[in-house]
mmCIF file of C-alpha atoms and ligand atoms in Angstrom:
data_model
loop_
_atom_site.group_PDB
_atom_site.id
_atom_site.type_symbol
_atom_site.label_atom_id
_atom_site.label_comp_id
_atom_site.label_asym_id
_atom_site.label_seq_id
_atom_site.Cartn_x
_atom_site.Cartn_y
_atom_site.Cartn_z
ATOM 1 C CA UNK P 1064 -9.356 -15.751 23.266
ATOM 2 C CA UNK P 1065 -10.821 -17.648 20.356
ATOM 3 C CA UNK P 1066 -8.571 -19.162 17.730
ATOM 4 C CA UNK P 1067 -9.527 -20.519 14.333
ATOM 5 C CA UNK P 1068 -7.818 -23.911 14.200
ATOM 6 C CA UNK P 1069 -7.317 -25.424 10.763
ATOM 7 C CA UNK P 1070 -5.592 -28.501 9.460
ATOM 8 C CA UNK P 1071 -5.163 -28.399 5.673
ATOM 9 C CA UNK P 1072 -4.107 -32.055 5.574
ATOM 10 C CA UNK P 1073 -7.406 -33.180 7.112
ATOM 11 C CA UNK P 1074 -9.534 -30.246 5.939
ATOM 12 C CA UNK P 1075 -10.785 -29.727 9.508
ATOM 13 C CA UNK P 1076 -11.664 -26.239 10.720
ATOM 14 C CA UNK P 1077 -12.896 -25.234 14.165
ATOM 15 C CA UNK P 1078 -13.166 -22.113 16.319
ATOM 16 C CA UNK P 1079 -11.770 -22.987 19.752
ATOM 17 C CA UNK P 1080 -11.969 -20.865 22.891
ATOM 18 C CA UNK P 1081 -9.131 -20.664 25.449
ATOM 19 C CA UNK P 1082 -9.208 -19.070 28.891
ATOM 20 C CA UNK P 1083 -5.980 -18.404 30.786
ATOM 21 C CA UNK P 1084 -4.141 -15.881 32.941
ATOM 22 C CA UNK P 1085 -1.439 -13.700 31.422
ATOM 23 C CA UNK P 1086 0.812 -10.954 32.817
ATOM 24 C CA UNK P 1087 -0.099 -7.324 32.174
ATOM 25 C CA UNK P 1088 2.697 -6.866 29.667
ATOM 26 C CA UNK P 1089 1.670 -9.838 27.544
ATOM 27 C CA UNK P 1090 1.477 -9.429 23.794
ATOM 28 C CA UNK P 1091 -0.676 -11.569 21.549
ATOM 29 C CA UNK P 1092 2.406 -13.691 20.873
ATOM 30 C CA UNK P 1093 2.976 -14.211 24.616
ATOM 31 C CA UNK P 1094 -0.647 -15.298 24.927
ATOM 32 C CA UNK P 1095 -0.263 -17.819 22.115
ATOM 33 C CA UNK P 1096 2.857 -19.146 23.851
ATOM 34 C CA UNK P 1097 0.828 -19.635 27.044
ATOM 35 C CA UNK P 1098 -1.880 -21.516 25.161
ATOM 36 C CA UNK P 1099 0.705 -23.716 23.480
ATOM 37 C CA UNK P 1100 2.730 -24.331 26.660
ATOM 38 C CA UNK P 1101 -0.125 -24.846 29.098
ATOM 39 C CA UNK P 1102 -3.270 -25.841 27.211
ATOM 40 C CA UNK P 1103 -2.753 -27.254 23.743
ATOM 41 C CA UNK P 1104 0.705 -28.078 22.382
ATOM 42 C CA UNK P 1105 -0.673 -28.737 18.906
ATOM 43 C CA UNK P 1106 -1.384 -25.041 18.246
ATOM 44 C CA UNK P 1107 0.750 -23.869 15.294
ATOM 45 C CA UNK P 1108 1.981 -20.330 14.570
ATOM 46 C CA UNK P 1109 5.200 -18.687 13.453
ATOM 47 C CA UNK P 1110 7.510 -16.552 15.540
ATOM 48 C CA UNK P 1111 11.163 -15.732 15.867
ATOM 49 C CA UNK P 1112 12.456 -12.347 17.024
ATOM 50 C CA UNK P 1113 9.603 -11.296 19.376
ATOM 51 C CA UNK P 1114 10.575 -7.670 18.648
ATOM 52 C CA UNK P 1115 8.890 -6.645 15.392
ATOM 53 C CA UNK P 1116 11.907 -7.253 13.191
ATOM 54 C CA UNK P 1117 11.730 -10.703 11.597
ATOM 55 C CA UNK P 1118 8.187 -10.432 10.186
ATOM 56 C CA UNK P 1119 7.282 -14.026 11.150
ATOM 57 C CA UNK P 1120 4.258 -13.483 13.371
ATOM 58 C CA UNK P 1121 1.715 -11.880 11.038
ATOM 59 C CA UNK P 1122 -1.858 -13.054 11.708
ATOM 60 C CA UNK P 1123 -5.344 -11.641 12.031
ATOM 61 C CA UNK P 1124 -6.995 -10.423 15.192
ATOM 62 C CA UNK P 1125 -10.720 -9.748 14.828
ATOM 63 C CA UNK P 1126 -10.344 -9.861 11.061
ATOM 64 C CA UNK P 1127 -7.472 -7.372 10.684
ATOM 65 C CA UNK P 1128 -3.811 -8.252 10.187
ATOM 66 C CA UNK P 1129 -1.424 -7.562 13.083
ATOM 67 C CA UNK P 1130 2.050 -8.527 14.209
ATOM 68 C CA UNK P 1131 1.405 -10.746 17.225
ATOM 69 C CA UNK P 1132 4.562 -9.589 19.006
ATOM 70 C CA UNK P 1133 3.566 -5.918 18.640
ATOM 71 C CA UNK P 1134 -0.006 -6.287 19.913
ATOM 72 C CA UNK P 1135 -0.519 -5.695 23.627
ATOM 73 C CA UNK P 1136 -3.471 -7.548 25.122
ATOM 74 C CA UNK P 1137 -4.003 -5.862 28.492
ATOM 75 C CA UNK P 1138 -6.520 -3.233 27.407
ATOM 76 C CA UNK P 1139 -8.433 -5.726 25.297
ATOM 77 C CA UNK P 1140 -8.780 -8.097 28.255
ATOM 78 C CA UNK P 1141 -9.639 -5.200 30.578
ATOM 79 C CA UNK P 1142 -12.454 -4.182 28.237
ATOM 80 C CA UNK P 1143 -13.838 -7.703 28.495
ATOM 81 C CA UNK P 1144 -13.421 -8.312 24.781
ATOM 82 C CA UNK P 1145 -12.679 -11.843 23.597
ATOM 83 C CA UNK P 1146 -10.577 -11.447 20.439
ATOM 84 C CA UNK P 1147 -10.738 -13.925 17.580
ATOM 85 C CA UNK P 1148 -7.377 -14.908 16.141
ATOM 86 C CA UNK P 1149 -7.048 -16.372 12.654
ATOM 87 C CA UNK P 1150 -4.497 -16.879 9.902
ATOM 88 C CA UNK P 1151 -3.619 -14.060 7.490
ATOM 89 C CA UNK P 1152 -5.789 -13.595 4.426
ATOM 90 C CA UNK P 1153 -4.879 -13.968 0.738
ATOM 91 C CA UNK P 1154 -2.413 -16.799 1.422
ATOM 92 C CA UNK P 1155 -3.244 -20.515 1.696
ATOM 93 C CA UNK P 1156 -3.446 -21.793 5.277
ATOM 94 C CA UNK P 1157 -1.171 -24.708 6.110
ATOM 95 C CA UNK P 1158 -2.143 -25.206 9.745
ATOM 96 C CA UNK P 1159 -3.890 -23.019 12.338
ATOM 97 C CA UNK P 1160 -2.157 -19.616 12.065
ATOM 98 C CA UNK P 1161 0.583 -20.714 9.662
ATOM 99 C CA UNK P 1162 0.163 -19.707 6.019
ATOM 100 C CA UNK P 1163 2.036 -20.835 2.931
ATOM 101 C CA UNK P 1164 4.317 -17.874 2.136
ATOM 102 C CA UNK P 1165 5.488 -19.254 -1.230
ATOM 103 C CA UNK P 1166 3.168 -17.046 -3.349
ATOM 104 C CA UNK P 1167 4.402 -14.067 -1.316
ATOM 105 C CA UNK P 1168 8.090 -14.865 -1.893
ATOM 106 C CA UNK P 1169 7.559 -15.607 -5.582
ATOM 107 C CA UNK P 1170 6.265 -12.060 -6.096
ATOM 108 C CA UNK P 1171 9.059 -10.688 -3.944
ATOM 109 C CA UNK P 1172 11.668 -12.418 -6.120
ATOM 110 C CA UNK P 1173 9.910 -11.281 -9.307
ATOM 111 C CA UNK P 1174 10.696 -7.688 -8.318
ATOM 112 C CA UNK P 1175 14.456 -8.443 -8.517
ATOM 113 C CA UNK P 1176 14.930 -7.020 -5.001
ATOM 114 C CA UNK P 1177 18.589 -6.059 -5.349
ATOM 115 C CA UNK P 1178 20.486 -3.281 -7.105
ATOM 116 C CA UNK P 1179 20.933 -3.881 -10.801
ATOM 117 C CA UNK P 1180 24.363 -3.013 -12.226
ATOM 118 C CA UNK P 1181 24.715 -0.199 -14.727
ATOM 119 C CA UNK P 1182 25.188 2.889 -12.604
ATOM 120 C CA UNK P 1183 28.235 5.102 -12.914
ATOM 121 C CA UNK P 1184 30.766 4.767 -10.160
ATOM 122 C CA UNK P 1185 31.971 7.994 -8.505
ATOM 123 C CA UNK P 1186 35.200 9.358 -10.035
ATOM 124 C CA UNK P 1187 37.122 9.183 -6.776
ATOM 125 C CA UNK P 1188 36.215 5.483 -6.487
ATOM 126 C CA UNK P 1189 34.777 6.105 -3.066
ATOM 127 C CA UNK P 1190 31.283 5.232 -1.954
ATOM 128 C CA UNK P 1191 28.297 6.379 -3.976
ATOM 129 C CA UNK P 1192 26.686 9.167 -1.983
ATOM 130 C CA UNK P 1193 22.986 9.872 -2.206
ATOM 131 C CA UNK P 1194 21.401 13.153 -1.154
ATOM 132 C CA UNK P 1195 19.045 13.093 1.815
ATOM 133 C CA UNK P 1196 16.246 14.350 -0.430
ATOM 134 C CA UNK P 1197 16.611 11.332 -2.734
ATOM 135 C CA UNK P 1198 16.915 8.968 0.219
ATOM 136 C CA UNK P 1199 13.722 10.340 1.788
ATOM 137 C CA UNK P 1200 11.784 9.037 -1.218
ATOM 138 C CA UNK P 1201 12.624 5.430 -0.373
ATOM 139 C CA UNK P 1202 13.112 5.688 3.354
ATOM 140 C CA UNK P 1203 9.758 4.169 4.296
ATOM 141 C CA UNK P 1204 9.999 1.403 1.693
ATOM 142 C CA UNK P 1205 13.318 0.349 3.236
ATOM 143 C CA UNK P 1206 11.585 -0.361 6.548
ATOM 144 C CA UNK P 1207 9.602 -3.363 5.237
ATOM 145 C CA UNK P 1208 10.111 -6.582 7.204
ATOM 146 C CA UNK P 1209 8.170 -8.813 4.758
ATOM 147 C CA UNK P 1210 5.551 -9.763 7.303
ATOM 148 C CA UNK P 1211 2.674 -9.951 4.804
ATOM 149 C CA UNK P 1212 0.137 -7.956 6.876
ATOM 150 C CA UNK P 1213 -0.512 -5.657 3.917
ATOM 151 C CA UNK P 1214 -0.983 -8.598 1.551
ATOM 152 C CA UNK P 1215 -3.429 -10.159 3.998
ATOM 153 C CA UNK P 1216 -5.786 -7.177 3.706
ATOM 154 C CA UNK P 1217 -5.343 -6.306 0.024
ATOM 155 C CA UNK P 1218 -8.658 -6.079 -1.842
ATOM 156 C CA UNK P 1219 -7.043 -6.222 -5.261
ATOM 157 C CA UNK P 1220 -5.266 -9.496 -4.375
ATOM 158 C CA UNK P 1221 -8.514 -10.976 -3.161
ATOM 159 C CA UNK P 1222 -10.075 -10.491 -6.586
ATOM 160 C CA UNK P 1223 -6.864 -11.106 -8.565
ATOM 161 C CA UNK P 1224 -4.377 -13.421 -6.818
ATOM 162 C CA UNK P 1225 -1.831 -12.600 -9.546
ATOM 163 C CA UNK P 1226 -1.762 -8.912 -8.594
ATOM 164 C CA UNK P 1227 1.805 -8.165 -7.531
ATOM 165 C CA UNK P 1228 0.493 -6.728 -4.305
ATOM 166 C CA UNK P 1229 1.515 -4.030 -1.836
ATOM 167 C CA UNK P 1230 4.618 -5.670 -0.388
ATOM 168 C CA UNK P 1231 6.204 -6.562 -3.733
ATOM 169 C CA UNK P 1232 5.408 -3.173 -5.246
ATOM 170 C CA UNK P 1233 6.760 -1.331 -2.200
ATOM 171 C CA UNK P 1234 9.937 -3.372 -2.608
ATOM 172 C CA UNK P 1235 9.988 -2.407 -6.294
ATOM 173 C CA UNK P 1236 9.795 1.282 -5.363
ATOM 174 C CA UNK P 1237 12.692 0.833 -2.960
ATOM 175 C CA UNK P 1238 14.872 0.122 -6.030
ATOM 176 C CA UNK P 1239 13.158 2.359 -8.607
ATOM 177 C CA UNK P 1240 13.767 5.282 -6.239
ATOM 178 C CA UNK P 1241 17.405 4.373 -5.647
ATOM 179 C CA UNK P 1242 19.602 6.502 -7.940
ATOM 180 C CA UNK P 1243 22.255 3.749 -8.006
ATOM 181 C CA UNK P 1244 19.949 1.240 -9.667
ATOM 182 C CA UNK P 1245 20.669 0.668 -13.349
ATOM 183 C CA UNK P 1246 17.341 -0.833 -14.397
ATOM 184 C CA UNK P 1247 14.785 1.841 -13.500
ATOM 185 C CA UNK P 1248 12.980 1.873 -16.858
ATOM 186 C CA UNK P 1249 12.945 -1.929 -17.169
ATOM 187 C CA UNK P 1250 11.497 -2.177 -13.677
ATOM 188 C CA UNK P 1251 8.816 0.415 -14.397
ATOM 189 C CA UNK P 1252 7.917 -1.420 -17.625
ATOM 190 C CA UNK P 1253 7.549 -4.669 -15.704
ATOM 191 C CA UNK P 1254 5.593 -3.180 -12.818
ATOM 192 C CA UNK P 1255 3.257 -1.314 -15.239
ATOM 193 C CA UNK P 1256 2.142 -4.563 -16.900
ATOM 194 C CA UNK P 1257 -1.069 -6.437 -16.169
ATOM 195 C CA UNK P 1258 -1.421 -7.299 -12.437
ATOM 196 C CA UNK P 1259 0.910 -4.395 -11.625
ATOM 197 C CA UNK P 1260 0.807 -0.797 -10.393
ATOM 198 C CA UNK P 1261 -2.462 0.218 -12.018
ATOM 199 C CA UNK P 1262 -4.493 -2.738 -10.715
ATOM 200 C CA UNK P 1263 -4.395 -1.376 -7.170
ATOM 201 C CA UNK P 1264 -7.877 -0.255 -6.114
ATOM 202 C CA UNK P 1265 -6.525 2.390 -3.713
ATOM 203 C CA UNK P 1266 -8.427 1.012 -0.745
ATOM 204 C CA UNK P 1267 -5.520 2.028 1.543
ATOM 205 C CA UNK P 1268 -5.925 -1.040 3.777
ATOM 206 C CA UNK P 1269 -2.238 -1.841 3.245
ATOM 207 C CA UNK P 1270 -1.268 1.551 4.689
ATOM 208 C CA UNK P 1271 -3.669 1.010 7.551
ATOM 209 C CA UNK P 1272 -2.400 -2.450 8.499
ATOM 210 C CA UNK P 1273 1.359 -2.155 7.912
ATOM 211 C CA UNK P 1274 2.980 -2.413 11.367
ATOM 212 C CA UNK P 1275 6.180 -0.680 10.238
ATOM 213 C CA UNK P 1276 4.780 2.460 8.595
ATOM 214 C CA UNK P 1277 5.921 1.477 5.106
ATOM 215 C CA UNK P 1278 2.665 2.797 3.600
ATOM 216 C CA UNK P 1279 2.751 0.543 0.524
ATOM 217 C CA UNK P 1280 -0.066 2.434 -1.195
ATOM 218 C CA UNK P 1281 2.125 5.539 -1.184
ATOM 219 C CA UNK P 1282 4.898 3.464 -2.747
ATOM 220 C CA UNK P 1283 2.518 2.383 -5.503
ATOM 221 C CA UNK P 1284 1.534 6.021 -6.089
ATOM 222 C CA UNK P 1285 5.224 6.878 -6.409
ATOM 223 C CA UNK P 1286 5.742 4.049 -8.915
ATOM 224 C CA UNK P 1287 2.804 5.352 -10.977
ATOM 225 C CA UNK P 1288 4.219 8.875 -10.923
ATOM 226 C CA UNK P 1289 7.677 7.595 -11.924
ATOM 227 C CA UNK P 1290 6.204 5.503 -14.763
ATOM 228 C CA UNK P 1291 4.405 8.545 -16.164
ATOM 229 C CA UNK P 1292 7.530 10.662 -15.732
ATOM 230 C CA UNK P 1293 9.548 8.337 -17.985
ATOM 231 C CA UNK P 1294 6.700 8.052 -20.500
ATOM 232 C CA UNK P 1295 5.305 4.614 -19.606
ATOM 233 C CA UNK P 1296 1.645 5.551 -19.732
ATOM 234 C CA UNK P 1297 -0.038 2.965 -21.941
ATOM 235 C CA UNK P 1298 -2.175 1.548 -19.151
ATOM 236 C CA UNK P 1299 -5.660 2.971 -18.677
ATOM 237 C CA UNK P 1300 -4.782 3.761 -15.069
ATOM 238 C CA UNK P 1301 -1.923 6.000 -16.216
ATOM 239 C CA UNK P 1302 -4.143 7.719 -18.777
ATOM 240 C CA UNK P 1303 -6.762 8.187 -16.072
ATOM 241 C CA UNK P 1304 -4.211 9.856 -13.769
ATOM 242 C CA UNK P 1305 -2.917 12.109 -16.550
ATOM 243 C CA UNK P 1306 -6.424 13.245 -17.379
ATOM 244 C CA UNK P 1307 -7.023 14.126 -13.717
ATOM 245 C CA UNK P 1308 -4.041 16.481 -13.856
ATOM 246 C CA UNK P 1309 -4.992 18.014 -17.195
ATOM 247 C CA UNK P 1310 -8.611 18.491 -16.227
ATOM 248 C CA UNK P 1311 -7.788 20.033 -12.845
ATOM 249 C CA UNK P 1312 -5.280 22.381 -14.435
ATOM 250 C CA UNK P 1313 -7.448 23.529 -17.332
ATOM 251 C CA UNK P 1314 -10.800 23.955 -15.565
ATOM 252 C CA UNK P 1315 -10.244 23.450 -11.842
ATOM 253 C CA UNK P 1316 -12.689 20.514 -12.029
ATOM 254 C CA UNK P 1317 -12.513 16.849 -12.780
ATOM 255 C CA UNK P 1318 -14.464 16.651 -16.040
ATOM 256 C CA UNK P 1319 -15.997 13.184 -15.666
ATOM 257 C CA UNK P 1320 -17.783 13.369 -19.025
ATOM 258 C CA UNK P 1321 -14.487 13.255 -20.879
ATOM 259 C CA UNK P 1322 -12.806 10.804 -18.524
ATOM 260 C CA UNK P 1323 -13.899 7.664 -20.380
ATOM 261 C CA UNK P 1324 -12.899 8.733 -23.943
ATOM 262 C CA UNK P 1325 -9.616 10.179 -22.662
ATOM 263 C CA UNK P 1326 -8.843 7.034 -20.675
ATOM 264 C CA UNK P 1327 -10.245 4.206 -22.767
ATOM 265 C CA UNK P 1328 -10.205 5.789 -26.224
ATOM 266 C CA UNK P 1329 -13.121 6.841 -28.435
ATOM 267 C CA UNK P 1330 -14.031 3.323 -29.657
ATOM 268 C CA UNK P 1331 -14.410 1.953 -26.170
ATOM 269 C CA UNK P 1332 -16.269 5.095 -25.114
ATOM 270 C CA UNK P 1333 -18.820 4.576 -27.911
ATOM 271 C CA UNK P 1334 -19.530 1.073 -26.624
ATOM 272 C CA UNK P 1335 -20.509 2.685 -23.333
ATOM 273 C CA UNK P 1336 -22.818 5.281 -24.899
ATOM 274 C CA UNK P 1337 -25.953 3.462 -23.806
ATOM 275 C CA UNK P 1338 -24.836 3.583 -20.194
ATOM 276 C CA UNK P 1339 -23.796 7.241 -20.569
ATOM 277 C CA UNK P 1340 -27.190 8.134 -22.056
ATOM 278 C CA UNK P 1341 -29.028 6.540 -19.147
ATOM 279 C CA UNK P 1342 -26.858 8.585 -16.739
ATOM 280 C CA UNK P 1343 -27.556 11.734 -18.776
ATOM 281 C CA UNK P 1344 -31.331 11.107 -18.689
ATOM 282 C CA UNK P 1345 -31.114 11.004 -14.894
ATOM 283 C CA UNK P 1346 -29.237 14.313 -14.857
ATOM 284 C CA UNK P 1347 -25.954 12.755 -13.733
ATOM 285 C CA UNK P 1348 -23.871 13.981 -16.687
ATOM 286 C CA UNK P 1349 -23.313 17.710 -17.080
ATOM 287 C CA UNK P 1350 -23.155 18.973 -20.697
ATOM 288 C CA UNK P 1351 -19.528 18.669 -21.903
ATOM 289 C CA UNK P 1352 -19.541 21.914 -23.912
ATOM 290 C CA UNK P 1353 -18.589 24.533 -23.148
ATOM 291 C CA UNK P 1354 -16.352 23.050 -20.411
ATOM 292 C CA UNK P 1355 -17.322 24.515 -17.093
ATOM 293 C CA UNK P 1356 -14.366 26.253 -15.459
ATOM 294 C CA UNK P 1357 -14.225 26.860 -11.725
ATOM 295 C CA UNK P 1358 -14.467 30.496 -10.630
ATOM 296 C CA UNK P 1359 -10.948 30.441 -9.178
ATOM 297 C CA UNK P 1360 -9.412 28.294 -11.891
ATOM 298 C CA UNK P 1361 -6.377 30.595 -11.985
ATOM 299 C CA UNK P 1362 -5.397 29.259 -8.572
ATOM 300 C CA UNK P 1363 -5.515 25.711 -9.842
ATOM 301 C CA UNK P 1364 -3.311 26.652 -12.792
ATOM 302 C CA UNK P 1365 -0.907 28.585 -10.578
ATOM 303 C CA UNK P 1366 -0.586 25.566 -8.291
ATOM 304 C CA UNK P 1367 0.158 23.314 -11.274
ATOM 305 C CA UNK P 1368 2.810 25.745 -12.565
ATOM 306 C CA UNK P 1369 4.375 26.073 -9.115
ATOM 307 C CA UNK P 1370 4.762 22.296 -8.764
ATOM 308 C CA UNK P 1371 6.209 22.115 -12.314
ATOM 309 C CA UNK P 1372 8.729 24.887 -11.535
ATOM 310 C CA UNK P 1373 9.802 23.081 -8.387
ATOM 311 C CA UNK P 1374 10.668 20.015 -10.478
ATOM 312 C CA UNK P 1375 8.554 17.843 -8.200
ATOM 313 C CA UNK P 1376 7.494 15.439 -10.885
ATOM 314 C CA UNK P 1377 7.606 11.681 -10.388
ATOM 315 C CA UNK P 1378 8.004 10.284 -6.883
ATOM 316 C CA UNK P 1379 9.207 13.615 -5.486
ATOM 317 C CA UNK P 1380 5.720 15.013 -6.070
ATOM 318 C CA UNK P 1381 3.877 12.388 -4.029
ATOM 319 C CA UNK P 1382 2.710 13.712 -0.703
ATOM 320 C CA UNK P 1383 3.510 11.080 1.873
ATOM 321 C CA UNK P 1384 0.366 9.917 3.607
ATOM 322 C CA UNK P 1385 1.819 10.051 7.092
ATOM 323 C CA UNK P 1386 3.082 13.585 6.637
ATOM 324 C CA UNK P 1387 -0.208 14.786 5.243
ATOM 325 C CA UNK P 1388 -2.102 13.124 8.079
ATOM 326 C CA UNK P 1389 0.443 14.414 10.602
ATOM 327 C CA UNK P 1390 -0.189 17.963 9.419
ATOM 328 C CA UNK P 1391 -3.950 17.548 9.726
ATOM 329 C CA UNK P 1392 -3.541 16.150 13.238
ATOM 330 C CA UNK P 1393 -1.190 19.003 14.152
ATOM 331 C CA UNK P 1394 -3.689 21.569 12.877
ATOM 332 C CA UNK P 1395 -6.477 19.919 14.867
ATOM 333 C CA UNK P 1396 -4.419 19.762 18.038
ATOM 334 C CA UNK P 1397 -3.557 23.434 17.773
ATOM 335 C CA UNK P 1398 -7.073 24.455 16.881
ATOM 336 C CA UNK P 1399 -6.047 25.806 13.503
ATOM 337 C CA UNK P 1400 -8.839 26.361 11.010
ATOM 338 C CA UNK P 1401 -8.491 24.849 7.575
ATOM 339 C CA UNK P 1402 -6.568 27.400 5.607
ATOM 340 C CA UNK P 1403 -8.298 28.778 2.549
ATOM 341 C CA UNK P 1404 -5.217 29.019 0.366
HETATM 342 S S1 SF4 V 888 -4.351 0.209 -1.618
HETATM 343 FE FE1 SF4 V 888 -3.966 -1.173 -3.354
HETATM 344 S S2 SF4 V 888 -2.229 -2.450 -2.743
HETATM 345 FE FE2 SF4 V 888 -3.036 -1.452 -0.882
HETATM 346 S S3 SF4 V 888 -4.436 -2.957 -0.006
HETATM 347 FE FE3 SF4 V 888 -5.662 -1.600 -1.321
HETATM 348 S S4 SF4 V 888 -5.698 -2.579 -3.347
HETATM 349 FE FE4 SF4 V 888 -4.065 -3.574 -2.156
HETATM 350 S S1 SF4 V 889 4.868 -3.324 3.663
HETATM 351 FE FE1 SF4 V 889 4.460 -3.385 5.863
HETATM 352 S S2 SF4 V 889 2.800 -4.873 6.076
HETATM 353 FE FE2 SF4 V 889 3.666 -5.170 4.062
HETATM 354 S S3 SF4 V 889 5.172 -6.788 4.310
HETATM 355 FE FE3 SF4 V 889 6.261 -4.840 4.538
HETATM 356 S S4 SF4 V 889 6.244 -4.407 6.729
HETATM 357 FE FE4 SF4 V 889 4.727 -6.005 6.376
HETATM 358 S S1 FES V 890 8.232 -12.559 16.111
HETATM 359 FE FE1 FES V 890 9.466 -11.390 14.735
HETATM 360 S S2 FES V 890 8.123 -9.842 14.041
HETATM 361 FE FE2 FES V 890 6.972 -10.878 15.564
#
């Protein structure tokens, strides 16, 4: 394997290649141990549990974040591929594969990751019981082991290091979705501020790279839905989302022409008129009036009303990515055609 070696103290960086034998069951972490034990004792990396629980061994393999102790190497070696190992992204490198986790923990602490007092205690003074349905909403968020793999691959953090990021926001949802927490609105206010919920670019890399199935992007979607549910919708991102719903319900389409004034306000929209006119000249803007309604718009409205009747607003209305994908995979496996309804 190749490993990017780096020494922040000296500012030296070098890609070194190592060749060694390893048992068939070896993980990436086992391989690093072999390199350190047998070839170069100065190699630095973090580890502890060796069983995907402590979150210490996050790093990149071929440019994508992985947990070293979860990554089996046999098939990679069999294929003749020489993987390149490097430190996680979006965090300063201290040495070799060790990053400075302080910025990560600062954001974690900023979320106040513990239950806030203020909830009513049950009358019988026994434990506070939560329904399974409510617990399902935060089940995945509770699985986070703070490894930082999602943060490593976050596009929004790359362009804005102050963005709270997928791990911190997923942790925030773990408490926003907990009915015992007494600070739901305060949390949603905080998370809806600049560098918060609405700065996520929805690239979904955090979902893709999380080794524990937390799906942080889904958590951020739930936070957005909860913020709108309690009326915290001042951010353009929230206005954008609300317009999507209104537009889909009223016409069955996403009416892009009205998206900018509805999201940014009329004054800001006027400042973009020149750009809009150039799009219109190239035939990219359909005439706004009369609004074009889809032929089967009644179905779109019926779907909206059904979801409203079910009371699935806020986080309860977010379709979990894994379940949606699971259903698609199931349909494919069983040769089911896409259903028209
Ligand atoms: S979906 Fe959002 S939070 Fe997740 S990696 Fe992309 S920008 Fe970051
Ligand atoms: S959300 Fe997933 S990738 Fe991110 S820190 Fe938690 S366990 Fe790691
Ligand atoms: S060593 Fe603990 S998660 Fe890998």
